[in-house]
Coordinates of C-alpha atoms and ligand atoms in Angstrom, one line a residue:
M61 CA -38.0 12.3 -53.2
S62 CA -40.4 10.4 -51.1
R63 CA -40.1 13.1 -48.4
F64 CA -41.2 15.7 -51.0
D65 CA -44.8 16.4 -50.4
P66 CA -46.1 19.4 -52.4
Y67 CA -49.5 19.3 -50.5
K68 CA -47.6 19.7 -47.2
I69 CA -45.4 22.3 -48.7
K70 CA -48.4 24.3 -49.9
K71 CA -49.5 24.7 -46.3
D72 CA -46.4 26.8 -45.7
F73 CA -47.7 29.5 -48.1
P74 CA -50.7 31.2 -46.6
I75 CA -51.5 33.2 -49.8
L76 CA -52.2 29.9 -51.6
W77 CA -55.0 28.9 -49.2
Q78 CA -57.4 31.6 -50.5
K79 CA -60.2 31.5 -53.1
V80 CA -60.0 33.8 -56.1
N81 CA -63.2 34.4 -58.0
D82 CA -64.9 31.8 -55.8
E83 CA -62.4 29.1 -56.9
P84 CA -59.3 27.8 -55.0
L85 CA -56.3 29.9 -56.2
I86 CA -53.9 28.1 -58.5
Y87 CA -50.9 30.3 -58.8
L88 CA -49.0 29.7 -62.1
D89 CA -47.2 33.0 -62.5
N90 CA -44.1 32.0 -60.7
A91 CA -41.7 33.2 -63.4
A92 CA -43.0 36.7 -62.6
T93 CA -42.7 36.4 -58.9
T94 CA -43.0 33.5 -56.4
Q95 CA -45.1 33.4 -53.2
K96 CA -43.6 33.6 -49.8
P97 CA -43.6 30.9 -47.1
N98 CA -44.4 31.5 -43.5
S99 CA -40.7 31.4 -42.6
V100 CA -39.9 34.3 -44.9
L101 CA -42.9 36.3 -43.6
K102 CA -41.8 35.5 -40.0
A103 CA -38.2 36.5 -40.6
I104 CA -39.3 40.0 -41.9
K105 CA -41.7 40.4 -39.0
H106 CA -39.0 39.3 -36.6
Y107 CA -36.6 41.8 -38.1
Y108 CA -39.0 44.7 -37.6
N109 CA -40.2 43.6 -34.2
W110 CA -36.7 43.0 -32.7
E111 CA -33.8 44.2 -34.8
N112 CA -34.8 47.2 -36.9
A113 CA -32.1 49.9 -37.0
N114 CA -29.8 51.3 -39.6
V115 CA -26.7 49.1 -40.5
H116 CA -23.0 49.8 -40.3
R117 CA -23.6 53.1 -38.4
G118 CA -24.8 52.9 -34.8
V119 CA -23.1 51.4 -31.8
H120 CA -26.3 50.6 -30.0
T121 CA -27.6 47.1 -29.7
L122 CA -30.3 47.2 -32.3
A123 CA -27.9 48.6 -34.8
E124 CA -25.6 45.7 -34.1
R125 CA -28.4 43.2 -34.5
A126 CA -29.5 44.8 -37.8
T127 CA -25.9 44.7 -39.1
T128 CA -25.5 41.1 -38.0
A129 CA -28.7 40.1 -39.7
F130 CA -27.8 42.0 -42.9
E131 CA -24.2 40.7 -43.2
G132 CA -25.5 37.2 -42.1
A133 CA -27.8 37.3 -45.2
R134 CA -24.8 38.2 -47.4
E135 CA -22.9 35.2 -46.0
S136 CA -26.0 33.0 -46.8
V137 CA -26.0 34.2 -50.4
R138 CA -22.2 33.6 -50.6
K139 CA -22.6 30.0 -49.5
F140 CA -25.7 29.6 -51.7
L141 CA -23.8 30.6 -54.8
N142 CA -20.5 29.1 -53.6
A143 CA -18.8 32.5 -54.1
H144 CA -15.3 32.7 -52.8
D145 CA -15.8 35.7 -50.6
T146 CA -18.6 38.0 -49.3
A147 CA -16.9 40.9 -50.9
E148 CA -18.2 39.5 -54.2
I149 CA -21.9 39.6 -53.1
L150 CA -23.6 43.0 -53.7
F151 CA -27.1 43.6 -52.6
T152 CA -29.2 45.4 -55.2
R153 CA -32.9 45.9 -55.9
G154 CA -33.0 42.9 -58.2
T155 CA -31.8 41.5 -61.5
T156 CA -32.5 44.7 -63.4
T157 CA -30.5 46.8 -61.1
S158 CA -27.7 44.3 -61.0
L159 CA -27.4 44.2 -64.8
N160 CA -27.6 48.0 -65.1
L161 CA -24.7 48.2 -62.5
V162 CA -22.5 45.9 -64.7
A163 CA -23.3 47.9 -67.8
Q164 CA -22.8 51.3 -66.2
S165 CA -19.7 50.4 -64.2
F166 CA -17.8 47.6 -66.0
G167 CA -19.0 48.8 -69.4
E168 CA -18.2 52.4 -68.7
A169 CA -14.6 51.5 -67.7
F170 CA -13.7 48.7 -70.1
L171 CA -15.8 48.9 -73.3
H172 CA -14.2 50.9 -76.1
E173 CA -15.4 52.3 -79.4
G174 CA -15.9 49.6 -82.0
E175 CA -15.8 46.8 -79.5
E176 CA -18.7 44.3 -79.3
I177 CA -21.3 43.0 -76.8
V178 CA -23.0 39.7 -77.6
I179 CA -26.5 38.9 -76.2
S180 CA -29.3 36.8 -77.6
V181 CA -32.7 37.3 -79.0
M182 CA -34.2 35.4 -76.0
E183 CA -33.1 38.0 -73.5
H184 CA -35.4 39.8 -71.0
H185 CA -35.5 43.6 -71.6
A186 CA -33.3 44.0 -68.5
N187 CA -30.5 42.2 -70.4
I188 CA -31.0 44.3 -73.6
I189 CA -31.6 47.9 -72.8
P190 CA -28.7 48.5 -70.4
W191 CA -26.4 47.3 -73.3
Q192 CA -28.2 49.4 -75.9
Q193 CA -27.7 52.5 -73.8
L194 CA -24.0 51.6 -73.2
I195 CA -23.2 51.1 -76.8
K196 CA -24.8 54.5 -77.7
R197 CA -22.5 56.1 -75.1
K198 CA -19.4 54.2 -76.3
G199 CA -19.8 53.9 -80.0
A200 CA -19.7 50.1 -79.6
V201 CA -21.7 47.3 -81.3
L202 CA -24.5 45.1 -80.0
K203 CA -24.9 41.6 -81.6
Y204 CA -27.7 39.1 -81.2
I205 CA -27.4 35.3 -81.2
E206 CA -30.6 34.1 -82.9
L207 CA -32.6 30.9 -82.4
K208 CA -32.4 27.7 -84.3
N209 CA -35.2 25.1 -83.8
G210 CA -36.4 27.0 -80.7
E211 CA -32.9 26.9 -79.1
L212 CA -29.9 29.2 -79.0
D213 CA -28.0 28.8 -82.3
L214 CA -24.7 27.7 -80.9
E215 CA -22.9 27.8 -84.2
M216 CA -23.9 31.4 -84.6
A217 CA -22.8 32.1 -81.0
Q218 CA -19.3 30.8 -81.9
D219 CA -19.2 33.0 -85.0
L220 CA -20.3 36.1 -83.1
I221 CA -18.0 35.8 -80.1
T222 CA -14.6 36.9 -81.4
K223 CA -11.6 38.8 -80.2
Q224 CA -13.6 42.0 -80.8
T225 CA -16.1 40.9 -78.1
K226 CA -15.7 42.5 -74.7
I227 CA -18.9 41.3 -73.0
V228 CA -21.2 38.3 -73.5
S229 CA -24.4 38.6 -71.5
L230 CA -27.0 35.8 -71.7
T231 CA -29.9 34.4 -69.8
H232 CA -29.4 31.0 -68.1
V233 CA -33.1 30.0 -68.4
S234 CA -35.5 31.9 -70.7
N235 CA -38.5 33.5 -69.0
V236 CA -40.5 32.8 -72.2
L237 CA -39.3 29.5 -73.7
G238 CA -38.3 27.8 -70.4
I239 CA -35.2 26.5 -72.1
E240 CA -31.9 26.2 -70.2
N241 CA -28.9 27.4 -72.2
P242 CA -25.6 25.6 -72.1
V243 CA -23.9 28.4 -70.3
K244 CA -20.7 26.6 -69.0
E245 CA -19.7 25.9 -72.6
L246 CA -20.4 29.5 -73.6
I247 CA -18.6 31.0 -70.6
D248 CA -15.5 29.0 -71.5
Y249 CA -15.8 30.0 -75.1
A250 CA -16.2 33.7 -74.2
H251 CA -13.1 33.5 -72.0
S252 CA -11.1 31.9 -74.7
K253 CA -11.7 35.0 -76.8
G254 CA -10.9 37.4 -74.0
A255 CA -14.5 38.4 -73.2
I256 CA -16.2 38.5 -69.9
F257 CA -19.5 36.6 -69.3
V258 CA -22.5 38.1 -67.5
L259 CA -25.2 35.6 -66.5
D260 CA -28.8 36.6 -66.0
A261 CA -29.8 33.9 -63.5
A262 CA -33.2 35.3 -62.6
Q263 CA -35.0 32.2 -63.8
S264 CA -32.4 29.6 -62.9
V265 CA -31.2 30.3 -59.3
P266 CA -34.7 29.7 -57.9
H267 CA -34.8 26.2 -59.3
Q268 CA -31.3 24.7 -59.3
K269 CA -27.9 24.8 -57.7
V270 CA -25.8 27.5 -59.4
D271 CA -22.1 27.5 -58.5
V272 CA -20.3 30.6 -59.6
Q273 CA -16.9 29.1 -59.1
A274 CA -17.7 26.0 -61.1
L275 CA -19.2 28.1 -63.8
D276 CA -16.3 30.6 -63.6
V277 CA -18.8 33.3 -64.5
D278 CA -17.6 37.0 -64.2
F279 CA -21.0 38.4 -63.1
L280 CA -24.3 36.8 -62.1
A281 CA -27.6 38.6 -61.4
F282 CA -30.8 37.4 -59.7
S283 CA -33.8 38.6 -57.8
G284 CA -34.9 37.6 -54.3
H285 CA -38.6 37.8 -55.2
K286 CA -38.4 35.0 -57.7
M287 CA -37.1 32.6 -55.1
L288 CA -39.4 33.0 -52.1
G289 CA -37.9 36.3 -50.9
P290 CA -39.5 39.8 -50.9
T291 CA -39.5 42.3 -53.7
G292 CA -36.8 45.0 -53.8
I293 CA -33.9 42.8 -52.9
G294 CA -31.5 41.1 -55.4
V295 CA -27.9 40.2 -55.9
L296 CA -25.1 40.9 -58.1
Y297 CA -22.2 38.5 -57.8
G298 CA -19.0 39.7 -59.4
K299 CA -15.5 38.4 -59.4
R300 CA -13.4 40.4 -56.9
K301 CA -10.8 41.2 -59.6
W302 CA -13.4 43.1 -61.6
L303 CA -15.3 44.7 -58.6
E304 CA -12.0 46.1 -57.3
V305 CA -11.3 48.0 -60.4
M306 CA -14.8 49.2 -61.1
E307 CA -16.2 52.5 -59.9
P308 CA -19.5 52.8 -58.0
V309 CA -22.5 54.1 -60.0
E310 CA -24.4 55.5 -57.0
F311 CA -22.9 57.8 -54.4
G312 CA -23.8 59.0 -50.9
G313 CA -23.9 57.5 -47.4
E314 CA -22.8 54.0 -46.5
M315 CA -20.4 53.7 -49.5
I316 CA -17.8 56.2 -48.5
D317 CA -14.6 55.9 -46.5
F318 CA -13.9 59.6 -46.2
V319 CA -15.6 62.7 -47.7
H320 CA -13.4 65.9 -48.2
R321 CA -14.8 69.1 -49.6
D322 CA -13.6 68.4 -53.1
M323 CA -13.2 64.7 -53.3
S324 CA -14.2 61.4 -51.5
T325 CA -12.8 57.9 -51.1
W326 CA -14.8 54.7 -51.1
K327 CA -15.3 51.9 -48.6
E328 CA -13.9 48.5 -49.4
L329 CA -16.0 45.8 -51.2
P330 CA -18.8 45.1 -51.2
W331 CA -20.0 48.3 -49.5
K332 CA -18.6 50.7 -52.1
F333 CA -21.4 49.6 -54.4
E334 CA -24.2 49.9 -51.8
A335 CA -24.9 53.6 -51.4
G336 CA -27.7 54.7 -49.0
T337 CA -29.6 52.7 -46.5
P338 CA -30.0 49.2 -47.9
N339 CA -33.1 46.9 -47.9
I340 CA -32.2 45.3 -44.6
A341 CA -35.6 43.6 -44.0
G342 CA -35.5 42.4 -47.6
A343 CA -32.1 40.8 -47.1
T344 CA -33.4 38.9 -44.0
G345 CA -36.3 37.7 -46.0
L346 CA -34.1 36.5 -48.8
D347 CA -31.9 34.8 -46.2
A348 CA -35.0 32.9 -44.9
G349 CA -36.0 32.0 -48.5
I350 CA -32.6 30.6 -49.2
R351 CA -32.8 28.5 -46.0
Y352 CA -36.2 27.2 -47.0
L353 CA -34.8 26.1 -50.4
Q354 CA -31.8 24.5 -48.8
A355 CA -33.9 22.6 -46.3
L356 CA -35.9 21.1 -49.2
G357 CA -32.7 20.6 -51.3
F358 CA -32.3 21.4 -55.0
D359 CA -32.0 17.7 -55.9
A360 CA -35.5 17.0 -54.5
I361 CA -36.9 20.3 -56.0
Q362 CA -35.5 19.5 -59.5
A363 CA -36.6 15.9 -59.5
Y364 CA -40.1 17.0 -58.5
E365 CA -40.3 19.8 -61.0
R366 CA -39.0 17.5 -63.8
K367 CA -42.0 15.2 -63.2
L368 CA -44.4 18.2 -63.4
V369 CA -42.7 19.5 -66.6
E370 CA -43.1 16.1 -68.3
Y371 CA -46.7 15.8 -67.2
L372 CA -47.8 19.3 -68.1
F373 CA -46.0 19.3 -71.4
S374 CA -47.7 16.1 -72.6
K375 CA -51.1 17.4 -71.5
L376 CA -50.6 20.8 -73.3
Q377 CA -49.4 19.1 -76.4
A378 CA -52.6 17.1 -76.6
I379 CA -54.8 20.2 -76.7
D380 CA -56.0 20.8 -80.2
G381 CA -55.1 24.3 -81.6
L382 CA -52.6 25.0 -78.8
R383 CA -49.2 26.1 -79.9
I384 CA -46.3 25.7 -77.4
Y385 CA -43.2 27.9 -78.0
G386 CA -39.7 26.7 -77.3
P387 CA -38.1 23.3 -77.5
Q388 CA -40.3 20.4 -78.4
N389 CA -37.9 18.0 -76.6
V390 CA -39.1 17.9 -73.1
N391 CA -35.6 17.3 -71.8
Y392 CA -34.6 20.8 -72.6
R393 CA -37.6 22.4 -70.9
T394 CA -38.2 23.8 -67.4
G395 CA -41.4 24.8 -65.7
V396 CA -42.2 27.7 -68.0
F397 CA -44.7 27.2 -70.7
S398 CA -45.6 29.9 -73.2
F399 CA -48.4 29.1 -75.6
N400 CA -51.2 30.5 -77.7
L401 CA -54.6 29.2 -78.7
E402 CA -55.6 29.4 -82.3
N403 CA -57.7 32.5 -83.1
L404 CA -57.9 33.6 -79.4
H405 CA -56.2 36.6 -77.9
P406 CA -53.9 35.7 -75.0
H407 CA -55.4 38.3 -72.7
D408 CA -58.9 36.8 -73.3
V409 CA -57.6 33.4 -72.4
A410 CA -55.7 34.7 -69.3
T411 CA -58.9 36.5 -68.1
A412 CA -61.0 33.3 -68.6
L413 CA -58.4 31.3 -66.6
D414 CA -58.5 34.0 -63.9
M415 CA -62.3 33.6 -63.6
Q416 CA -61.5 30.0 -62.7
G417 CA -59.0 31.0 -60.0
I418 CA -55.9 30.3 -62.2
A419 CA -53.2 33.0 -62.3
V420 CA -51.1 33.0 -65.5
R421 CA -49.4 35.9 -67.3
A422 CA -50.2 37.1 -70.8
G423 CA -48.4 39.7 -72.9
H424 CA -44.9 40.2 -74.3
L425 CA -43.3 39.0 -71.0
C426 CA -40.7 41.8 -71.2
A427 CA -39.1 40.0 -74.1
Q428 CA -40.4 41.8 -77.2
P429 CA -37.5 40.9 -79.6
L430 CA -38.2 37.2 -78.8
I431 CA -42.0 37.5 -79.0
Q432 CA -41.6 39.2 -82.4
N433 CA -39.2 36.5 -83.5
L434 CA -41.9 33.9 -82.6
G435 CA -44.2 35.8 -85.0
E436 CA -46.5 37.0 -82.1
S437 CA -47.3 40.2 -80.2
A438 CA -48.3 38.3 -77.1
V439 CA -48.4 34.9 -75.5
I440 CA -49.9 33.2 -72.5
R441 CA -47.5 31.9 -69.9
A442 CA -48.0 29.3 -67.2
S443 CA -45.0 28.9 -64.9
F444 CA -44.8 26.7 -61.9
Y445 CA -42.7 26.3 -58.7
F446 CA -42.3 23.3 -56.4
Y447 CA -45.4 24.1 -54.4
N448 CA -47.6 23.5 -57.5
T449 CA -49.1 20.1 -57.8
K450 CA -50.2 17.7 -60.5
E451 CA -53.7 18.6 -59.7
D452 CA -52.9 22.3 -60.4
C453 CA -51.7 21.2 -63.9
E454 CA -54.8 19.2 -64.5
K455 CA -57.0 22.1 -63.5
L456 CA -55.0 24.4 -65.8
V457 CA -55.5 22.0 -68.7
D458 CA -59.2 21.6 -68.0
A459 CA -59.6 25.4 -67.8
I460 CA -57.8 26.0 -71.1
I461 CA -60.1 23.5 -72.8
A462 CA -63.2 25.1 -71.2
A463 CA -62.0 28.6 -72.3
K464 CA -61.4 27.3 -75.8
E465 CA -65.0 25.9 -75.9
F466 CA -66.5 29.0 -74.4
F467 CA -64.9 31.3 -76.9
S468 CA -65.6 29.1 -79.9
H469 CA -69.3 28.9 -79.0
G470 CA -69.4 32.6 -78.2
S471 CA -68.2 33.4 -81.7
V472 CA -70.8 31.2 -83.4
Ligands
C6P126 N1 -39.1 38.5 -65.4 C1 -41.4 37.8 -65.9 O1 -42.6 37.8 -65.7 P1 -36.5 42.0 -62.0 O2 -37.8 42.6 -62.5 O3 -35.4 42.9 -61.9 O4 -36.8 41.2 -60.7 O5 -36.1 40.8 -63.0 C2 -35.9 41.1 -64.3 C3 -35.7 39.9 -65.1 C4 -34.5 39.7 -65.7 N2 -34.2 38.5 -66.4 C5 -35.1 37.6 -66.5 C6 -34.8 36.3 -67.3 C7 -36.4 37.7 -66.0 O6 -37.3 36.7 -66.1 C8 -36.7 38.9 -65.3 C9 -38.1 39.1 -64.7 C10 -40.5 38.6 -64.9 O7 -40.8 37.1 -66.8 C11 -41.0 40.0 -64.8 S1 -41.0 40.9 -66.3

């Protein structure tokens, strides 16, 4: 912990050195996307300067370098997740594409009329709509676990997950409430009823060690851009036993073994799910992002983020007229804080903060059922990462108080 110096770390992220609206940038929109350290930028540049070629095709030296870099990135992801085998690591565009792939491929093959999918009211749209579309095609049923005291209602989860359930798909950490769900318990429960479990790990994998074998999860999805990597690259982990019996959902080059005039056969895993030229540069950037996180170590990251969570939560709680959504017990919180200020529109507050160089998100956060459940149409969200500092949190709090005063005087 003593080696963990956020001020030194911040120097690795060139974008954070700038001024925005004449103020030093304070970037608190990390749940939307994180910034990229020099090592990630360098890895992408190195790839284009020295290795760029198409993968798995050419025999020339650059093609071999590109293939080695791409497959090396897959091995990094495998180790990162502690997956058994690189065959279980599929590169996708991100969490959204990964979840759609499971719905379209596993769902298409194994979900039958009348069977049930269980999700929760705190899901991101990417973990709602693919299932809505699937049940329409299949005549199946979609059920929602509701909230109780700002947390997932676990009794309701047990009532809803039955022998009729084929798929349970839940978020690990909510992008609105910042709460971490007790997924191991739920995975075991789903399995005891014969259902598979899909984990949306978009907001957890960037902040903590996630071990797919220890969790025994069937599928896990995440996005590279939320963990220092570039946009357009993500991962779907799937147990080999499922991926082997699933059909691809995209077809074309790269994924075929042999193409006849009237039928084709597929390559082995993982390539049968990766049609077309993949995001090779993106994979090398993700690889560099993973290395950066591993060099810091998740124990140190989590210990540091924990301190910031406690600090910011207590400061926000002390602001008169500010309502924080999600668990009021700080132990259940992560670095995602959604809130509203009495009588003020979230977009006005976010704009006022931006004028002070502070980047936060405002809106429905791609989680409309949850925002409606909270009785709102929009919220303000500040979300941090390990390069944020206590000073960033102080400035946020001061800026919220200043915005509140500005608007209340403006309305007199
Ligand atoms: N949430 C946010 O500001 P993509 O867009 O595919 O990289 O990730 C989708 C996604 C899925 N699940 C969860 C829990 C998420 O938080 C997100 C992305 C961003 O909250 C952008 S809407």
